[in-house]
Amino acid sequence: MTPDCTPTPLENRPTILIVDDIPDNLTVLGALLSGDYRVRVANSGARALEIARSTPPDLILLDVMMPGMDGYEVLQRLRSETLTADIPVIFVTAMDSTAEEERGLNCGAVDYITKPIRPAIVLARVRTQLEAKQGRDWLRDRNAILEAEISRRLQENQELQDMSIHALARLAETRDPETGFHLYRTQGYYRLVAEHLAAHPDYAKELTPRNIDLMVKSAPLHDIGKVGIPDHVLLKPGKLTPEEWAIMQTHCVLGAHALEQAERDAHRPMPFLRYAKEIAHYHHEKWNGSGYPDGLIGDAIPLSARLMAVADVFDALVTRRSYKPPMPFERAAAIIAEERGRHFDPAVADAFAAVFGACCAIARRYADRDESPPVPA
């Protein structure tokens, strides 16, 4: 079979920019290269930069000795701009000393051709540099495709993990039908308070953006242990007896144990499970030690759980329950302020007060369908 000798269409050929202040040099190089490439010419460094910025060529043949802006300065400016930084540049010059060649290569030129030019040398080196550029471009594009695919799969995994977390949390909600959009609201409050508190010097080290994301991801699992509470206790419409209340309190330990077992069963570490266990176990602890299940005091309560305490209590106060109507937002905020230093970490309570307006907006946005948002007092 005879090879296909059909010429490559002009629009598909690589573009070469030739830069030289001497017209004869432009003519000679242009005639040599125009048979295989699209050729553009510039008779000064300034004009070369204009062309390179407007329509970046595939390769530049750049004269060194030019008036005004020499080749070294042109190359420096090309390398300093994102659009032109990767264009390969071959210096073409009458200076044939080793020192000048080293200088040119050190400045970022990919090759160095001395005048008078030898056509075969020019064509061979141009072809070599264009092939190298084509390979680099292919690798860059391939890497971009791979990075996009990795990003897509990571996003899918993230969404699957989030869906699994919400599915588990919804399982607990099916046992407690009064909670409605509780998960979305408490996640929103949690993030607002945590992000504000992150500016506090005593909390900034733990409340990094990464850790806040993990905590917020874990927050919906705070009541997962309610799946283990008997219906006659969990669904009782009236006040619980002391015995029933003791049973209800076990949901903290039940949830933490279930999450700990899930962590042991995982094939690889799941960082969010650390916070999920903390939140499930300790979100009913109180700053003064009067909470449950362990009666921890102050900083002994994990920060993730101290944040959840404020989010959980605020939502419980401002939403309807079988035993109470929704409380006005301002009254709920006043109760949290009153409990500063007793139920709540003072810094967490202060952070809640600072983002109170935004928390009210979340409460309204995710109000349960069967009730109107409480009217501020």
Short mmCIF file of C-alpha atoms in Angstrom, two decimals:
data_model
loop_
_atom_site.label_atom_id
_atom_site.label_comp_id
_atom_site.label_asym_id
_atom_site.label_seq_id
_atom_site.Cartn_x
_atom_site.Cartn_y
_atom_site.Cartn_z
CA MET A 1 0.00 0.00 0.00
CA THR A 2 1.44 3.39 -0.95
CA PRO A 3 1.67 5.97 1.85
CA ASP A 4 -0.87 8.80 1.96
CA CYS A 5 0.92 11.87 0.63
CA THR A 6 -2.05 14.21 0.95
CA PRO A 7 -0.80 17.50 2.45
CA THR A 8 -2.02 18.37 5.93
CA PRO A 9 -4.69 21.09 5.70
CA LEU A 10 -3.26 24.49 6.58
CA GLU A 11 -5.62 24.98 9.55
CA ASN A 12 -4.34 21.73 11.11
CA ARG A 13 -0.65 22.55 10.83
CA PRO A 14 1.38 23.79 13.82
CA THR A 15 1.94 27.54 13.95
CA ILE A 16 5.46 28.93 14.14
CA LEU A 17 6.17 32.54 15.05
CA ILE A 18 9.43 33.87 13.60
CA VAL A 19 10.85 36.96 15.34
CA ASP A 20 13.69 38.95 13.75
CA ASP A 21 14.30 42.64 13.09
CA ILE A 22 15.97 41.92 9.73
CA PRO A 23 13.43 41.39 6.89
CA ASP A 24 15.71 39.10 4.90
CA ASN A 25 15.98 36.70 7.83
CA LEU A 26 12.20 36.61 8.16
CA THR A 27 11.91 35.89 4.43
CA VAL A 28 14.44 33.07 4.45
CA LEU A 29 13.03 31.29 7.50
CA GLY A 30 9.46 31.89 6.37
CA ALA A 31 10.14 30.33 2.96
CA LEU A 32 11.87 27.35 4.58
CA LEU A 33 9.05 26.59 7.03
CA SER A 34 5.90 27.59 5.15
CA GLY A 35 5.72 24.30 3.27
CA ASP A 36 4.94 22.32 6.42
CA TYR A 37 3.75 24.90 8.95
CA ARG A 38 1.64 27.96 9.36
CA VAL A 39 4.07 30.85 9.68
CA ARG A 40 3.63 34.20 11.39
CA VAL A 41 6.33 36.85 11.58
CA ALA A 42 7.20 39.74 13.88
CA ASN A 43 9.95 42.31 13.34
CA SER A 44 10.30 43.35 17.00
CA GLY A 45 10.04 41.95 20.47
CA ALA A 46 7.00 44.06 21.28
CA ARG A 47 5.13 42.81 18.21
CA ALA A 48 6.09 39.22 19.05
CA LEU A 49 4.55 39.55 22.50
CA GLU A 50 1.34 40.96 21.02
CA ILE A 51 1.00 38.01 18.65
CA ALA A 52 1.90 35.42 21.29
CA ARG A 53 -0.67 36.84 23.71
CA SER A 54 -3.48 37.10 21.17
CA THR A 55 -2.97 33.75 19.40
CA PRO A 56 -0.28 31.63 21.11
CA PRO A 57 1.82 29.78 18.51
CA ASP A 58 3.12 26.23 18.89
CA LEU A 59 6.76 27.32 18.62
CA ILE A 60 8.74 30.57 18.47
CA LEU A 61 12.01 31.10 16.59
CA LEU A 62 13.44 34.15 18.37
CA ASP A 63 16.37 36.33 17.35
CA VAL A 64 18.54 37.41 20.27
CA MET A 65 20.11 40.64 19.03
CA MET A 66 17.25 43.06 18.37
CA PRO A 67 16.98 46.79 19.08
CA GLY A 68 14.74 47.97 21.89
CA MET A 69 13.75 44.64 23.42
CA ASP A 70 16.25 41.86 22.86
CA GLY A 71 15.44 38.16 22.74
CA TYR A 72 16.33 37.56 26.38
CA GLU A 73 13.80 40.14 27.57
CA VAL A 74 11.14 38.78 25.21
CA LEU A 75 11.68 35.27 26.56
CA GLN A 76 11.53 36.52 30.15
CA ARG A 77 8.18 38.19 29.50
CA LEU A 78 6.82 35.13 27.74
CA ARG A 79 7.75 32.95 30.69
CA SER A 80 6.19 35.37 33.19
CA GLU A 81 2.67 35.14 31.73
CA THR A 82 0.45 32.09 32.13
CA LEU A 83 -0.87 32.17 28.56
CA THR A 84 2.59 32.13 26.99
CA ALA A 85 4.76 30.47 29.65
CA ASP A 86 4.75 27.03 28.03
CA ILE A 87 5.43 28.04 24.42
CA PRO A 88 8.77 26.48 23.39
CA VAL A 89 11.30 29.03 22.18
CA ILE A 90 14.35 28.36 19.99
CA PHE A 91 16.93 31.14 19.95
CA VAL A 92 18.28 31.93 16.46
CA THR A 93 21.37 34.14 16.60
CA ALA A 94 24.72 34.99 15.06
CA MET A 95 26.34 34.75 18.51
CA ASP A 96 27.91 31.31 18.47
CA SER A 97 29.91 31.28 21.71
CA THR A 98 29.33 28.53 24.22
CA ALA A 99 28.69 31.12 26.92
CA GLU A 100 25.87 32.72 24.93
CA GLU A 101 24.33 29.33 24.18
CA GLU A 102 24.42 28.43 27.89
CA ARG A 103 22.87 31.78 28.77
CA GLY A 104 20.06 31.23 26.31
CA LEU A 105 19.30 27.73 27.56
CA ASN A 106 19.47 28.90 31.19
CA CYS A 107 16.93 31.60 30.38
CA GLY A 108 14.46 28.93 29.30
CA ALA A 109 15.05 28.44 25.58
CA VAL A 110 14.57 24.84 24.45
CA ASP A 111 17.25 25.01 21.75
CA TYR A 112 19.85 27.33 20.20
CA ILE A 113 20.50 27.68 16.45
CA THR A 114 23.35 29.79 15.13
CA LYS A 115 23.40 31.84 11.94
CA PRO A 116 23.94 31.47 9.10
CA ILE A 117 21.16 28.92 9.25
CA ARG A 118 21.41 25.46 7.75
CA PRO A 119 17.99 24.41 6.46
CA ALA A 120 18.28 20.74 7.41
CA ILE A 121 19.32 21.65 10.96
CA VAL A 122 16.49 24.15 11.35
CA LEU A 123 13.85 21.71 10.05
CA ALA A 124 15.12 18.86 12.23
CA ARG A 125 15.19 20.93 15.42
CA VAL A 126 11.82 22.50 14.75
CA ARG A 127 10.32 19.06 14.17
CA THR A 128 11.94 17.71 17.36
CA GLN A 129 10.60 20.54 19.51
CA LEU A 130 7.11 20.33 18.03
CA GLU A 131 7.00 16.59 18.65
CA ALA A 132 8.15 17.17 22.24
CA LYS A 133 5.47 19.82 22.69
CA GLN A 134 2.84 17.51 21.25
CA GLY A 135 3.88 14.86 23.76
CA ARG A 136 3.73 17.34 26.66
CA ASP A 137 0.32 18.58 25.54
CA TRP A 138 -0.95 15.01 25.29
CA LEU A 139 0.29 14.22 28.78
CA ARG A 140 -1.22 17.44 30.14
CA ASP A 141 -4.57 16.74 28.53
CA ARG A 142 -4.44 13.13 29.66
CA ASN A 143 -3.64 14.21 33.20
CA ALA A 144 -6.49 16.70 33.11
CA ILE A 145 -8.87 13.93 32.02
CA LEU A 146 -7.57 11.61 34.75
CA GLU A 147 -7.82 14.35 37.38
CA ALA A 148 -11.38 15.11 36.29
CA GLU A 149 -12.26 11.41 36.50
CA ILE A 150 -10.67 11.09 39.94
CA SER A 151 -12.53 14.19 41.08
CA ARG A 152 -15.80 12.78 39.74
CA ARG A 153 -15.30 9.46 41.51
CA LEU A 154 -14.31 11.16 44.76
CA GLN A 155 -17.44 13.28 44.50
CA GLU A 156 -19.54 10.17 43.90
CA ASN A 157 -17.95 8.46 46.90
CA GLN A 158 -18.54 11.55 49.00
CA GLU A 159 -22.18 11.69 47.96
CA LEU A 160 -22.59 7.97 48.63
CA GLN A 161 -21.07 8.38 52.09
CA ASP A 162 -23.32 11.36 52.84
CA MET A 163 -26.37 9.45 51.62
CA SER A 164 -25.43 6.49 53.82
CA ILE A 165 -25.08 8.74 56.84
CA HIS A 166 -28.46 10.31 56.21
CA ALA A 167 -30.02 6.91 55.60
CA LEU A 168 -28.79 5.75 59.01
CA ALA A 169 -30.02 8.95 60.62
CA ARG A 170 -33.37 8.57 58.89
CA LEU A 171 -33.61 5.11 60.36
CA ALA A 172 -33.56 6.69 63.80
CA GLU A 173 -36.11 9.26 62.66
CA THR A 174 -38.56 6.57 61.61
CA ARG A 175 -38.74 5.65 65.29
CA ASP A 176 -39.34 9.29 66.27
CA PRO A 177 -41.68 10.83 63.69
CA GLU A 178 -41.78 14.24 65.40
CA THR A 179 -38.29 15.22 64.28
CA GLY A 180 -39.15 16.24 60.69
CA PHE A 181 -36.33 18.30 59.17
CA HIS A 182 -34.38 18.16 62.42
CA LEU A 183 -31.30 16.71 60.68
CA TYR A 184 -31.02 19.53 58.15
CA ARG A 185 -31.65 22.23 60.72
CA THR A 186 -29.16 20.97 63.27
CA GLN A 187 -26.49 20.47 60.60
CA GLY A 188 -26.99 24.06 59.53
CA TYR A 189 -26.83 25.46 63.06
CA TYR A 190 -23.80 23.29 63.79
CA ARG A 191 -21.81 24.60 60.84
CA LEU A 192 -22.62 28.23 61.57
CA VAL A 193 -21.57 27.98 65.21
CA ALA A 194 -18.43 25.93 64.47
CA GLU A 195 -17.23 28.26 61.72
CA HIS A 196 -17.72 31.30 63.94
CA LEU A 197 -15.98 29.62 66.87
CA ALA A 198 -13.03 28.70 64.64
CA ALA A 199 -11.86 32.32 64.95
CA HIS A 200 -11.47 31.87 68.74
CA PRO A 201 -7.77 31.26 69.58
CA ASP A 202 -8.59 28.43 71.99
CA TYR A 203 -10.58 26.53 69.37
CA ALA A 204 -8.88 27.36 66.07
CA LYS A 205 -6.48 24.40 66.20
CA GLU A 206 -9.28 21.83 66.32
CA LEU A 207 -11.83 23.68 64.24
CA THR A 208 -10.01 23.54 60.92
CA PRO A 209 -12.19 23.60 57.77
CA ARG A 210 -11.50 19.87 57.33
CA ASN A 211 -12.52 19.00 60.89
CA ILE A 212 -15.62 21.18 60.71
CA ASP A 213 -16.69 19.36 57.57
CA LEU A 214 -16.24 16.01 59.33
CA MET A 215 -18.17 17.18 62.38
CA VAL A 216 -21.02 18.54 60.28
CA LYS A 217 -21.09 15.30 58.29
CA SER A 218 -21.35 13.36 61.56
CA ALA A 219 -23.98 15.54 63.23
CA PRO A 220 -27.05 13.74 61.78
CA LEU A 221 -26.00 10.56 63.61
CA HIS A 222 -26.31 12.11 67.07
CA ASP A 223 -29.56 10.26 67.86
CA ILE A 224 -28.85 7.02 65.99
CA GLY A 225 -29.06 5.16 69.30
CA LYS A 226 -32.81 5.85 69.48
CA VAL A 227 -33.34 2.80 67.27
CA GLY A 228 -32.64 0.77 70.41
CA ILE A 229 -35.23 2.53 72.62
CA PRO A 230 -38.54 0.65 73.08
CA ASP A 231 -41.59 2.19 71.48
CA HIS A 232 -43.46 2.60 74.77
CA VAL A 233 -40.70 4.96 75.90
CA LEU A 234 -39.66 6.67 72.67
CA LEU A 235 -43.20 7.33 71.45
CA LYS A 236 -44.83 8.11 74.79
CA PRO A 237 -46.79 11.37 74.33
CA GLY A 238 -46.60 12.50 77.95
CA LYS A 239 -43.89 12.97 80.53
CA LEU A 240 -41.60 10.02 81.10
CA THR A 241 -41.35 8.31 84.47
CA PRO A 242 -37.91 8.17 86.14
CA GLU A 243 -37.54 4.57 84.97
CA GLU A 244 -38.53 5.48 81.41
CA TRP A 245 -36.19 8.45 81.43
CA ALA A 246 -33.32 6.21 82.46
CA ILE A 247 -34.09 3.99 79.47
CA MET A 248 -34.27 7.02 77.13
CA GLN A 249 -30.85 8.18 78.29
CA THR A 250 -29.27 4.95 77.10
CA HIS A 251 -29.66 6.07 73.46
CA CYS A 252 -26.34 7.93 73.78
CA VAL A 253 -24.34 4.83 74.69
CA LEU A 254 -26.28 2.65 72.24
CA GLY A 255 -25.48 5.01 69.39
CA ALA A 256 -21.81 5.33 70.27
CA HIS A 257 -21.41 1.55 70.55
CA ALA A 258 -23.09 0.99 67.18
CA LEU A 259 -20.78 3.52 65.52
CA GLU A 260 -17.76 2.01 67.24
CA GLN A 261 -18.70 -1.39 65.83
CA ALA A 262 -19.10 0.15 62.37
CA GLU A 263 -15.63 1.65 62.72
CA ARG A 264 -14.16 -1.77 63.59
CA ASP A 265 -15.89 -3.32 60.59
CA ALA A 266 -14.60 -0.69 58.15
CA HIS A 267 -11.84 -1.79 55.78
CA ARG A 268 -10.04 1.52 56.17
CA PRO A 269 -10.12 4.44 58.63
CA MET A 270 -13.19 6.68 58.40
CA PRO A 271 -12.22 9.97 60.10
CA PHE A 272 -15.79 11.20 60.43
CA LEU A 273 -16.67 8.21 62.64
CA ARG A 274 -14.48 9.60 65.41
CA TYR A 275 -16.68 12.67 65.61
CA ALA A 276 -19.85 10.66 65.05
CA LYS A 277 -19.04 8.55 68.14
CA GLU A 278 -18.22 11.63 70.22
CA ILE A 279 -21.40 13.43 69.22
CA ALA A 280 -23.65 10.41 69.74
CA HIS A 281 -22.13 9.61 73.14
CA TYR A 282 -21.73 13.06 74.68
CA HIS A 283 -24.23 15.50 73.12
CA HIS A 284 -26.36 15.44 76.29
CA GLU A 285 -23.46 16.20 78.62
CA LYS A 286 -23.53 19.63 80.30
CA TRP A 287 -20.71 22.05 80.94
CA ASN A 288 -21.30 21.96 84.74
CA GLY A 289 -21.31 18.16 84.90
CA SER A 290 -25.05 17.65 85.38
CA GLY A 291 -25.61 15.96 82.03
CA TYR A 292 -25.60 12.33 80.95
CA PRO A 293 -24.51 9.59 80.39
CA ASP A 294 -21.13 10.17 82.09
CA GLY A 295 -21.52 13.49 83.92
CA LEU A 296 -18.44 14.99 82.27
CA ILE A 297 -17.44 18.55 83.17
CA GLY A 298 -16.16 21.40 80.98
CA ASP A 299 -13.40 20.61 78.52
CA ALA A 300 -13.67 16.90 79.32
CA ILE A 301 -16.70 16.93 77.03
CA PRO A 302 -15.47 16.65 73.41
CA LEU A 303 -15.84 19.91 71.50
CA SER A 304 -17.82 18.17 68.75
CA ALA A 305 -20.47 17.23 71.33
CA ARG A 306 -20.50 20.68 72.95
CA LEU A 307 -21.36 22.16 69.57
CA MET A 308 -24.08 19.58 69.03
CA ALA A 309 -25.60 20.38 72.43
CA VAL A 310 -26.39 23.96 71.41
CA ALA A 311 -27.69 22.98 67.96
CA ASP A 312 -29.85 20.18 69.37
CA VAL A 313 -31.35 22.22 72.22
CA PHE A 314 -32.13 25.24 70.05
CA ASP A 315 -33.94 23.06 67.55
CA ALA A 316 -35.86 21.23 70.26
CA LEU A 317 -36.99 24.56 71.72
CA VAL A 318 -38.19 26.18 68.48
CA THR A 319 -40.01 23.19 66.99
CA ARG A 320 -43.27 21.52 67.96
CA ARG A 321 -43.28 18.39 70.07
CA SER A 322 -46.21 16.28 71.22
CA TYR A 323 -45.79 17.73 74.70
CA LYS A 324 -45.22 21.42 73.77
CA PRO A 325 -45.75 24.08 71.08
CA PRO A 326 -42.80 25.70 69.26
CA MET A 327 -41.06 28.41 71.24
CA PRO A 328 -40.33 31.86 69.74
CA PHE A 329 -36.77 32.17 68.50
CA GLU A 330 -35.85 35.01 70.82
CA ARG A 331 -37.05 33.13 73.89
CA ALA A 332 -35.03 30.07 72.87
CA ALA A 333 -31.94 32.26 72.44
CA ALA A 334 -32.52 33.73 75.89
CA ILE A 335 -32.66 30.26 77.43
CA ILE A 336 -29.37 29.30 75.78
CA ALA A 337 -27.82 32.53 77.07
CA GLU A 338 -29.11 31.77 80.58
CA GLU A 339 -27.53 28.31 80.40
CA ARG A 340 -24.13 29.72 79.37
CA GLY A 341 -21.57 28.17 81.70
CA ARG A 342 -24.12 25.69 83.08
CA HIS A 343 -25.47 23.58 80.24
CA PHE A 344 -23.31 25.05 77.49
CA ASP A 345 -19.64 25.83 76.93
CA PRO A 346 -19.55 29.64 77.34
CA ALA A 347 -17.58 30.12 74.12
CA VAL A 348 -20.01 27.92 72.18
CA ALA A 349 -22.99 29.80 73.61
CA ASP A 350 -21.36 33.10 72.61
CA ALA A 351 -20.72 31.80 69.09
CA PHE A 352 -24.37 30.76 68.84
CA ALA A 353 -25.46 34.25 69.91
CA ALA A 354 -23.26 35.75 67.20
CA VAL A 355 -24.89 33.65 64.43
CA PHE A 356 -28.38 33.60 65.93
CA GLY A 357 -29.95 35.46 63.01
CA ALA A 358 -28.55 32.98 60.49
CA CYS A 359 -29.78 30.07 62.63
CA CYS A 360 -33.29 31.56 62.59
CA ALA A 361 -33.12 31.70 58.79
CA ILE A 362 -32.24 27.99 58.68
CA ALA A 363 -35.09 27.18 61.06
CA ARG A 364 -37.53 28.99 58.78
CA ARG A 365 -36.13 27.43 55.61
CA TYR A 366 -36.43 23.90 56.96
CA ALA A 367 -39.57 24.33 59.05
CA ASP A 368 -41.58 21.13 59.35
CA ARG A 369 -44.40 21.01 56.84
CA ASP A 370 -47.16 20.67 59.42
CA GLU A 371 -46.30 23.82 61.32
CA SER A 372 -45.49 27.46 60.71
CA PRO A 373 -42.16 28.83 61.93
CA PRO A 374 -42.45 30.28 65.43
CA VAL A 375 -42.96 34.03 65.51
CA PRO A 376 -40.11 35.91 67.20
CA ALA A 377 -41.07 37.29 70.58
#
